[in-house]
Tab-separated table of C-alpha atoms in Angstrom:
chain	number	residue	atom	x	y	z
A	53	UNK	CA	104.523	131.503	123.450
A	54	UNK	CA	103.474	131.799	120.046
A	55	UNK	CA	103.623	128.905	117.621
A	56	UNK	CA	104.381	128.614	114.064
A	57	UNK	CA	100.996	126.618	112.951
A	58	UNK	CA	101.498	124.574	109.834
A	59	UNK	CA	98.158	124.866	107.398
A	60	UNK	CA	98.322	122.619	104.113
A	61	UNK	CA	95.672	122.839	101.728
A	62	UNK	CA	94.522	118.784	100.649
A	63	UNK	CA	95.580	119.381	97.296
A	64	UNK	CA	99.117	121.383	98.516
A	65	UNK	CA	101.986	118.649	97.779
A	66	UNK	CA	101.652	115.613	96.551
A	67	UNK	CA	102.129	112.878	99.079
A	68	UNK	CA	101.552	108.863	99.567
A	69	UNK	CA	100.191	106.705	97.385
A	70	UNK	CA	97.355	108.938	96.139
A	71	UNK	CA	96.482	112.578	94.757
A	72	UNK	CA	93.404	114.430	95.141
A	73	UNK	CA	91.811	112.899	91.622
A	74	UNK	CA	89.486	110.819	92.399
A	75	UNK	CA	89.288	108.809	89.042
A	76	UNK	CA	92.324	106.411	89.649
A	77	UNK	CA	92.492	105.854	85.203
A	78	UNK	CA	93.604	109.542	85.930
A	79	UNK	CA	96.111	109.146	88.756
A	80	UNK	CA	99.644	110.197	88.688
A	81	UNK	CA	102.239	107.216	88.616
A	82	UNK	CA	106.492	107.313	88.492
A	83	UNK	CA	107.727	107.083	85.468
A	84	UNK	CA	108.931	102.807	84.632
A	85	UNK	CA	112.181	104.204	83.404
A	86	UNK	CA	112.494	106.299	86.659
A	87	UNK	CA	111.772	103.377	88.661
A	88	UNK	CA	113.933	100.759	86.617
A	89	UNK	CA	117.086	103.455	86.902
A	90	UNK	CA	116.220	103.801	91.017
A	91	UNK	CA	116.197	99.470	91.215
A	92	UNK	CA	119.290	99.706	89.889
A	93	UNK	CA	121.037	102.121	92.094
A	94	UNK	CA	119.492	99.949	94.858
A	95	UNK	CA	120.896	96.600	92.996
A	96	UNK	CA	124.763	98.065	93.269
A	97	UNK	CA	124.021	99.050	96.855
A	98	UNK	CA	123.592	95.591	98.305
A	99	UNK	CA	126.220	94.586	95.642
A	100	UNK	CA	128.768	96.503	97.238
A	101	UNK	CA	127.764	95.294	100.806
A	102	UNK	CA	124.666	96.576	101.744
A	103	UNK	CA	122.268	94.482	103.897
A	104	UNK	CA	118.793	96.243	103.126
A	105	UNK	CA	117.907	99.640	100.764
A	106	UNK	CA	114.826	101.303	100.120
A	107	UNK	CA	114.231	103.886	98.083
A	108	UNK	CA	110.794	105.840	98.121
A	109	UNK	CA	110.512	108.150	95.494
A	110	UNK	CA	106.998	110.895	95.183
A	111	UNK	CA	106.642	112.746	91.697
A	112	UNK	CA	103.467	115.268	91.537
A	113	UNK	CA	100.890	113.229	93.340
A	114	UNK	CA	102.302	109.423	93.046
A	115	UNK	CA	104.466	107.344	95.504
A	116	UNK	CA	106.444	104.342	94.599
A	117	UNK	CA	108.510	102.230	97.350
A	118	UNK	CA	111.023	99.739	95.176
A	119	UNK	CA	113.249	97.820	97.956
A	120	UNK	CA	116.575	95.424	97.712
A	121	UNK	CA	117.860	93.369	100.349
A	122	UNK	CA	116.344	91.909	103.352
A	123	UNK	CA	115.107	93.323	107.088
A	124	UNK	CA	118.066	91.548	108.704
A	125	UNK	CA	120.344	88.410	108.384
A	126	UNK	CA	118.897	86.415	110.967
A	127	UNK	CA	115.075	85.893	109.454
A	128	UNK	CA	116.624	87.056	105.971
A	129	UNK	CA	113.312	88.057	105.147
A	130	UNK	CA	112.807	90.716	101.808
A	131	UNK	CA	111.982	94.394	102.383
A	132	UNK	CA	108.544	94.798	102.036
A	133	UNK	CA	107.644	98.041	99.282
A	134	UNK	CA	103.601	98.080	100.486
A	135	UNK	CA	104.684	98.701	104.631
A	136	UNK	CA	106.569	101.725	105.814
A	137	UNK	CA	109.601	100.432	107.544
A	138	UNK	CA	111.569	103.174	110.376
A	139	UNK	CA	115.014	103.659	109.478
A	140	UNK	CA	117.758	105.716	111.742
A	141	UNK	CA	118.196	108.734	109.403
A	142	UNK	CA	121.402	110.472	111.208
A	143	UNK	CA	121.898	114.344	110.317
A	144	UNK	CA	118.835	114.288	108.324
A	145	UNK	CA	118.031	115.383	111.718
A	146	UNK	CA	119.828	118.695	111.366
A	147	UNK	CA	116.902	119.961	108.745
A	148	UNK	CA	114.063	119.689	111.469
A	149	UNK	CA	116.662	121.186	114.102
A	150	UNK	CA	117.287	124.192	111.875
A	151	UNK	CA	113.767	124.502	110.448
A	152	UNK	CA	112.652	124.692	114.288
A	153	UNK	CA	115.655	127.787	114.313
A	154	UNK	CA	114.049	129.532	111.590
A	155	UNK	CA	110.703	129.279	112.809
A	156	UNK	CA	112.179	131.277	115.931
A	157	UNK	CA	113.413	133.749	114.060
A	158	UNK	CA	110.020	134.577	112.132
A	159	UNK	CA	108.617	134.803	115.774
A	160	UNK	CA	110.977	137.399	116.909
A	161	UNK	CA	112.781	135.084	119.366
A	162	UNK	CA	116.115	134.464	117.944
A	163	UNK	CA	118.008	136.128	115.916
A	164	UNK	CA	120.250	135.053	113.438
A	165	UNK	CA	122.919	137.200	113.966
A	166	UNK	CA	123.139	137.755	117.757
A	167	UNK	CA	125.837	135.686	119.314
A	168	UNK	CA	124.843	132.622	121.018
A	169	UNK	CA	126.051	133.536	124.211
A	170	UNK	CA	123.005	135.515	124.194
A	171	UNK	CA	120.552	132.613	123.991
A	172	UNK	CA	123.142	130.376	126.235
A	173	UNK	CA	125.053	132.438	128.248
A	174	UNK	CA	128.369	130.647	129.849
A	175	UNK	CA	128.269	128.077	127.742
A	176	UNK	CA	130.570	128.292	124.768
A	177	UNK	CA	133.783	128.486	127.100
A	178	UNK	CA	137.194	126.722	126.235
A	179	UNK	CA	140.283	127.187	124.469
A	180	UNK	CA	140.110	129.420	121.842
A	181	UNK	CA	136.377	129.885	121.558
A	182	UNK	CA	135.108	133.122	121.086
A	183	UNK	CA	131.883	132.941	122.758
A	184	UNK	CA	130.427	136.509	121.688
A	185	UNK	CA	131.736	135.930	118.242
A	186	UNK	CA	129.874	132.858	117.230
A	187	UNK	CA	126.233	133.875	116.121
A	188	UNK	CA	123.289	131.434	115.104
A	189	UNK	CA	123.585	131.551	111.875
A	190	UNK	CA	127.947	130.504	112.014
A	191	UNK	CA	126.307	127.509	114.180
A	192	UNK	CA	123.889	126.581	111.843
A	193	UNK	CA	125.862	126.979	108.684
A	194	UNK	CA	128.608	124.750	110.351
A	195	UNK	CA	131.236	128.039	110.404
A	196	UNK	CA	131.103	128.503	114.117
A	197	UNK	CA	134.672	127.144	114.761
A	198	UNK	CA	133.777	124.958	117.890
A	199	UNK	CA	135.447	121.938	118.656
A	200	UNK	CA	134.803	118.534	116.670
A	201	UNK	CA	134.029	115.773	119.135
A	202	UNK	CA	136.492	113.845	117.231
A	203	UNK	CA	136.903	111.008	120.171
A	204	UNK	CA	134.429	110.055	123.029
A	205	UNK	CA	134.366	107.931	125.080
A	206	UNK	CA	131.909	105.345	123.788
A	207	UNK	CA	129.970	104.764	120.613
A	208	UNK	CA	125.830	105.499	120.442
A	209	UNK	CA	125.842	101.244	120.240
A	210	UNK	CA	128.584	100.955	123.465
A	211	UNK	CA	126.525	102.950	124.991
A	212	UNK	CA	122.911	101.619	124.246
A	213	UNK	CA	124.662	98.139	125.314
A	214	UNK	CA	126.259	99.714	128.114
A	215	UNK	CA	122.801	101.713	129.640
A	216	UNK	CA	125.086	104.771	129.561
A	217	UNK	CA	122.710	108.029	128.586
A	218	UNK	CA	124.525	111.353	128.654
A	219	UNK	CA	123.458	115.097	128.566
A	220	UNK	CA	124.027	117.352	126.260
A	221	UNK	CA	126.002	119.184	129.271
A	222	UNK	CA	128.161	116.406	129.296
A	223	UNK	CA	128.851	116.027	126.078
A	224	UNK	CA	129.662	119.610	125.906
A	225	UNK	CA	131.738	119.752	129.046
A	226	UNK	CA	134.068	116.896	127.010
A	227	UNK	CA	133.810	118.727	123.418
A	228	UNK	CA	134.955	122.114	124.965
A	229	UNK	CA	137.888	120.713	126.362
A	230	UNK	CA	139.041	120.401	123.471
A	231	UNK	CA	140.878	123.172	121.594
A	232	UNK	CA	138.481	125.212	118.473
A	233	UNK	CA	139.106	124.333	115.366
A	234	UNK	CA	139.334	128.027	114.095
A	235	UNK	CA	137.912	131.784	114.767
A	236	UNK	CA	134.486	131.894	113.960
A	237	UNK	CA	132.934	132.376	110.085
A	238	UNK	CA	136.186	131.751	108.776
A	239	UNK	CA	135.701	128.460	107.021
A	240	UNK	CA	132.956	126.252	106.604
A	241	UNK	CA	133.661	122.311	108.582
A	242	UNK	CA	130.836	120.192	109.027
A	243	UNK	CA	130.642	119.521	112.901
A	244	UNK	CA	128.067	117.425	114.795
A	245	UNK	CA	128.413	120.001	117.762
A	246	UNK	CA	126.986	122.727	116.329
A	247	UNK	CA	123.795	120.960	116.312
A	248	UNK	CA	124.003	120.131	120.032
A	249	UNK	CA	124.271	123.731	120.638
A	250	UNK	CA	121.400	124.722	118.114
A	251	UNK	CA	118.999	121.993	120.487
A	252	UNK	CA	119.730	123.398	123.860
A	253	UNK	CA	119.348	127.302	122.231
A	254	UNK	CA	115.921	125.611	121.202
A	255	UNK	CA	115.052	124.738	124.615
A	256	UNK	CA	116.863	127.911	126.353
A	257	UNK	CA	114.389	130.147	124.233
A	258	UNK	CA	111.292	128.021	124.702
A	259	UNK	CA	111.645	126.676	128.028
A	260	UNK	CA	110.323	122.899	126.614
A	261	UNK	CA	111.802	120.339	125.658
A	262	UNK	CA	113.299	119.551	122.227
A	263	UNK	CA	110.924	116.670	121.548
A	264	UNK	CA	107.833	118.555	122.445
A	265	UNK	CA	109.110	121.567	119.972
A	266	UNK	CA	109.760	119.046	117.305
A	267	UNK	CA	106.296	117.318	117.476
A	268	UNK	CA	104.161	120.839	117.659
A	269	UNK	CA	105.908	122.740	115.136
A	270	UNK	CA	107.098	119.920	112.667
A	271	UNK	CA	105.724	116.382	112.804
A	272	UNK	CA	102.163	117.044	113.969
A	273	UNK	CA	101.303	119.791	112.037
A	274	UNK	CA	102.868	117.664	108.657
A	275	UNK	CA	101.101	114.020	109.644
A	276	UNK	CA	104.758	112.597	109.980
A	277	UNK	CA	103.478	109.642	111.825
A	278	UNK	CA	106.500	107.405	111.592
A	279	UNK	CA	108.849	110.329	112.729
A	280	UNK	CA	110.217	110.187	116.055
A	281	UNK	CA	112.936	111.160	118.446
A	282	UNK	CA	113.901	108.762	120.404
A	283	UNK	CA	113.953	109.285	124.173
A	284	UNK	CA	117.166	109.440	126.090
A	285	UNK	CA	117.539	105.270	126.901
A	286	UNK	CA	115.151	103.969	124.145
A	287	UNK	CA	118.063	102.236	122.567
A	288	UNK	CA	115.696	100.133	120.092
A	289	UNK	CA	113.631	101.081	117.303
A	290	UNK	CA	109.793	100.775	116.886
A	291	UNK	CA	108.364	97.786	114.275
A	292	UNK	CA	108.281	97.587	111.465
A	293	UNK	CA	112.167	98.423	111.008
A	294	UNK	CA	114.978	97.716	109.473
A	295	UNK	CA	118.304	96.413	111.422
A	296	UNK	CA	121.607	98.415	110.975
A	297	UNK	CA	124.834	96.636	110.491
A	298	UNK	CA	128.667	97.407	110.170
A	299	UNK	CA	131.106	95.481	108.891
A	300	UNK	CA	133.945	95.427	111.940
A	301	UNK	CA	137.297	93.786	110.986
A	302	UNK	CA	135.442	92.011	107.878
A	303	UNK	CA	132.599	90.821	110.437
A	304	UNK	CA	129.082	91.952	109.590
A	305	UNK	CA	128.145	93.210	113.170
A	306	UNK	CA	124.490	94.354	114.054
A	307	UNK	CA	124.461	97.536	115.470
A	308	UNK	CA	120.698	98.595	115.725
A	309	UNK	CA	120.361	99.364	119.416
A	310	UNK	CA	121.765	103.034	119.681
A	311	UNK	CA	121.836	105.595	122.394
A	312	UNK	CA	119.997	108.545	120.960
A	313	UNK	CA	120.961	110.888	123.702
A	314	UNK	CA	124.614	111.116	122.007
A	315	UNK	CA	123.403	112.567	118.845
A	316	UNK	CA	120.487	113.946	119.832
A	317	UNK	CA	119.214	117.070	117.886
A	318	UNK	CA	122.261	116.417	115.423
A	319	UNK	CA	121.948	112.820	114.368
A	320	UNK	CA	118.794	110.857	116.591
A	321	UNK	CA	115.945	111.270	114.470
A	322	UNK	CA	114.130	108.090	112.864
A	323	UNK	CA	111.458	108.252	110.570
A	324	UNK	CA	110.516	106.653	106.515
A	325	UNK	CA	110.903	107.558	103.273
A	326	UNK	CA	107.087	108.697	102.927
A	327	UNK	CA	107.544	111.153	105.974
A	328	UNK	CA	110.639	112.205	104.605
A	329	UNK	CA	109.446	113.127	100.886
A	330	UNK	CA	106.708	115.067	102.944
A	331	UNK	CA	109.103	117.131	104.944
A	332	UNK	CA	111.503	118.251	102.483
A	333	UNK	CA	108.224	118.769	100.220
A	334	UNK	CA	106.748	121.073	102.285
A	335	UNK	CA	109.939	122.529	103.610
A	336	UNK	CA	111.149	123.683	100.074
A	337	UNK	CA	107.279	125.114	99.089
A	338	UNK	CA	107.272	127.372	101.989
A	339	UNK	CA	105.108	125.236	104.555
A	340	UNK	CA	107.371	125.101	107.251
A	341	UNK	CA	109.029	128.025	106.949
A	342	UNK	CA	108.284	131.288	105.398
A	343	UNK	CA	110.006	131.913	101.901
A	344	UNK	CA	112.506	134.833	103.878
A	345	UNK	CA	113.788	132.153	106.220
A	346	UNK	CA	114.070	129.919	103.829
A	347	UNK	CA	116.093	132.149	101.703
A	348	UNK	CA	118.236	132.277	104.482
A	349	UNK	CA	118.234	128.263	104.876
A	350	UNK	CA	119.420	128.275	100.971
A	351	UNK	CA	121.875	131.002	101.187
A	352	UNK	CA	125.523	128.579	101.912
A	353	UNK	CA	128.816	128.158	100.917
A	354	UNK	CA	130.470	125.402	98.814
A	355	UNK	CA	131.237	122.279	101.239
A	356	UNK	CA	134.259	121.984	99.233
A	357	UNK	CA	133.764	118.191	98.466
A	358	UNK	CA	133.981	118.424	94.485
A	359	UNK	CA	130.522	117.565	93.955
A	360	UNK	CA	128.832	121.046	93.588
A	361	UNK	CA	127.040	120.204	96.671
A	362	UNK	CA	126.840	123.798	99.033
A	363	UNK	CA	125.571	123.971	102.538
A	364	UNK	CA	123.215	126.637	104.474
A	365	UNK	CA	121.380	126.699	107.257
A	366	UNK	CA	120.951	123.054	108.056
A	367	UNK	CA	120.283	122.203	104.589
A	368	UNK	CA	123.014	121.154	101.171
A	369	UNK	CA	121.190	121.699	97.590
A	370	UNK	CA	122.898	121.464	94.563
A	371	UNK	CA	122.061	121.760	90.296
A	372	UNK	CA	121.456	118.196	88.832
A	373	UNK	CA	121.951	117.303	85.514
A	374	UNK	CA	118.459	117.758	84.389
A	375	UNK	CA	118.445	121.790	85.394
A	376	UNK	CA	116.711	121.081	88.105
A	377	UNK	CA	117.940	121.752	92.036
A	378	UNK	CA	118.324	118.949	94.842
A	379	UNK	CA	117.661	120.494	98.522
A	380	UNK	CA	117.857	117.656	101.201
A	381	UNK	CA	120.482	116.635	103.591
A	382	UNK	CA	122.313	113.243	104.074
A	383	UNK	CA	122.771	111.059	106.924
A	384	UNK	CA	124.537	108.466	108.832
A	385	UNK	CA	124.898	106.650	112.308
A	386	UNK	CA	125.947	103.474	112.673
A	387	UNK	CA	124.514	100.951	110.605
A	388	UNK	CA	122.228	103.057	108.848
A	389	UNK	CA	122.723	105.412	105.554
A	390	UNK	CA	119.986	107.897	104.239
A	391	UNK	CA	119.637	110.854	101.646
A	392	UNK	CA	116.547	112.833	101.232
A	393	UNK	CA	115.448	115.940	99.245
A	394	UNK	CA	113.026	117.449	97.619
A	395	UNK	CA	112.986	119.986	94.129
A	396	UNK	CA	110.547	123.149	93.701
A	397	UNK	CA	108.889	121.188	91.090
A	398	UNK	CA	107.332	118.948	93.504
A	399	UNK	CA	109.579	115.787	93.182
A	400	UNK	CA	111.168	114.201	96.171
A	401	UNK	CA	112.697	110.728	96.939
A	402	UNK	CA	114.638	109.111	99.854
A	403	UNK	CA	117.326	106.322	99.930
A	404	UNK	CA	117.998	104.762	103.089
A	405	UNK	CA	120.106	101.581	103.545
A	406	UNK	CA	122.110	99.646	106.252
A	407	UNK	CA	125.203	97.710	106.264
A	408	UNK	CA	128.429	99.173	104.781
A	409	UNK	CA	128.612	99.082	101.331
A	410	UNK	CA	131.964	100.200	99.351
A	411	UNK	CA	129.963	101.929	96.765
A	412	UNK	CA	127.392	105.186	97.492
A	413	UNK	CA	127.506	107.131	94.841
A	414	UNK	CA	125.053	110.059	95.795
A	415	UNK	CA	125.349	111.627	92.373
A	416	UNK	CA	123.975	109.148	90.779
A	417	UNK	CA	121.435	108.831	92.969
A	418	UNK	CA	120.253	112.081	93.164
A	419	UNK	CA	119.409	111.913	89.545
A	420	UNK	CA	117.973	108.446	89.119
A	421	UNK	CA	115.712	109.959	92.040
A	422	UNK	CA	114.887	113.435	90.620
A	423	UNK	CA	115.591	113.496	87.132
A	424	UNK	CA	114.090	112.012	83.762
């Protein structure tokens, strides 16, 4: 089968901690003022509850990492800014899952507006779905209409404490019992489900696995060497990492072991905030898909939240303050809060944090992080 190959030039998007200059008098840096404004967004964060936050924020060839909080409350030890620490970065995931999408679609292999049934046939069956009516692109624009999983049977941390994995058979086989929440492409409703589907169509068309998609087409070719999937039963995360928390009736409860086979290709993913700003980066200049498909990625609906923030094809973007555009995704699993995005004009930052704080105010984060 024919793979999308990613090809950067050196000197394509600025990265790490360096550019390609090679007098460092002459090397790009973030702005103070950026970086005082960004310390304290991440100040009110662990003011408001948070246990740890790191923000890691890439402007035109520089990298800075400023951090709050500690790893977790039992060493208590502060967040190192020089060491890339894995976080749990929840529907972030949903960006790889429908970049991988897109990339089938340049190839010829999917197509956008063919029903699923044709990629899954049999599948979408229960009350009130449509099967021949939902297409790819009402799955991956979260307008398909399928059932929200709004109750299961066990938590991704039950279940990592439990040793229970599941398939994404059986978590459909309990979602579709469940009555759809309306006929396809006539609203938009954010749904974890559609996701699930979107991973097995990935693996119906290829005839691999999810992971081994994922690591050819996105994270090799782009050098995202802290990104991962976790494997079905690899409840832990690798070191150096953070440690998620919850706060359960006013009890700060750690809840970093999760079962990744629950969220799977809509929620599993772990990575940093370096690999991150190197995703969306190369995502919104064309590198991982072509500028048609992304076109299509960018072309959404208002998520009607009252935040100007509209959703496509696995992907929300919005106009900051500044005139500029954010185009990233949020995410969060238990214990663990992220947002990541990049702009055309080669800026990109990530905020991940754990615990539950009572103030995230993503506006204001999305323009300490990309504007001034």
């Amino acid at each position: 089968m024919l793979k999308r190959r990613l090809v950067l030039p050196m000197c394509a998007i600025a990265l790490l901690l360096t550019s390609c200059t090679t007098s460092s008098a002459d090397a790009p840096v973030v702005a103070p003022a950026r970086l005082d404004s960004v310390r304290a967004d991440l100040a009110e964060l662990i003011g408001s509850g948070a246990v740890g936050a790191v923000a890691t924020i890439t402007d035109n060839g520089a990298t800075a990492v400023v951090t709050a909080g500690v790893t977790d409350l039992v060493e208590g030890a502060p967040i190192p800014d020089d060491r890339a620490q894995h976080v749990r970065v929840g529907s972030i995931t949903k960006t790889f899952t429908a970049a991988i999408v897109l990339q089938l679609v340049e190839e010829g292999l999917v197509v956008l507006d063919a029903p699923v049934e044709r990629y899954l046939p049999g599948l979408l069956r229960g009350d009130g779905v449509d099967a021949n009516a939902i297409t790819v692109r009402q799955l991956l624009g979260h307008r398909s209409g399928l059932p929200l999983p709004r109750t299961f049977e066990l938590t991704e941390h039950q279940a990592a404490v439990l040793g229970r994995t599941f398939t994404p058979e059986e978590e459909m086989t309990f979602i579709l019992g469940l009555p759809a929440e309306f006929a396809p492409g006539a609203r938009f409703q954010y749904n974890n489900t559609n996701y699930l589907v979107a991973g097995m169509l990935i693996e119906a068309v290829t005839g691999r696995s999810y992971s081994a998609e994922l690591t050819d087409r996105i994270i090799a070719p782009l050098g995202l060497s802290h990104t991962y999937l976790p494997t079905t039963g690899e409840t832990g995360l690798r070191s150096p990492h953070l440690s998620g928390y919850t706060t359960v009736d006013g009890n700060v409860v750690d809840e970093t072991l999760m079962e990744p086979s629950l969220p799977w290709t809509s929620g599993a993913l772990v990575s940093t905030g370096a690999d991150l700003n190197r995703f969306y980066l190369a995502l919104v200049s064309g590198q991982v898909v072509p500028p048609a498909q992304l076109r299509h990625m960018l072309d959404g609906v208002d998520m009607g939240e009252g935040n100007g923030m509209s959703y496509g094809l696995g992907i929300g973007y919005t106009q900051l303050p500044c005139g500029t555009r954010f185009i990233g995704h949020t995410g969060n699993v238990r214990g663990f809060g992220a947002i990541a995005g990049a702009t055309t004009t080669g800026r990109a930052f990530t905020y991940s944090y754990t615990g539950t704080p009572t103030t995230t105010t993503m506006s204001t984060w999305l323009t300490s992080g990309l504007c001034g």
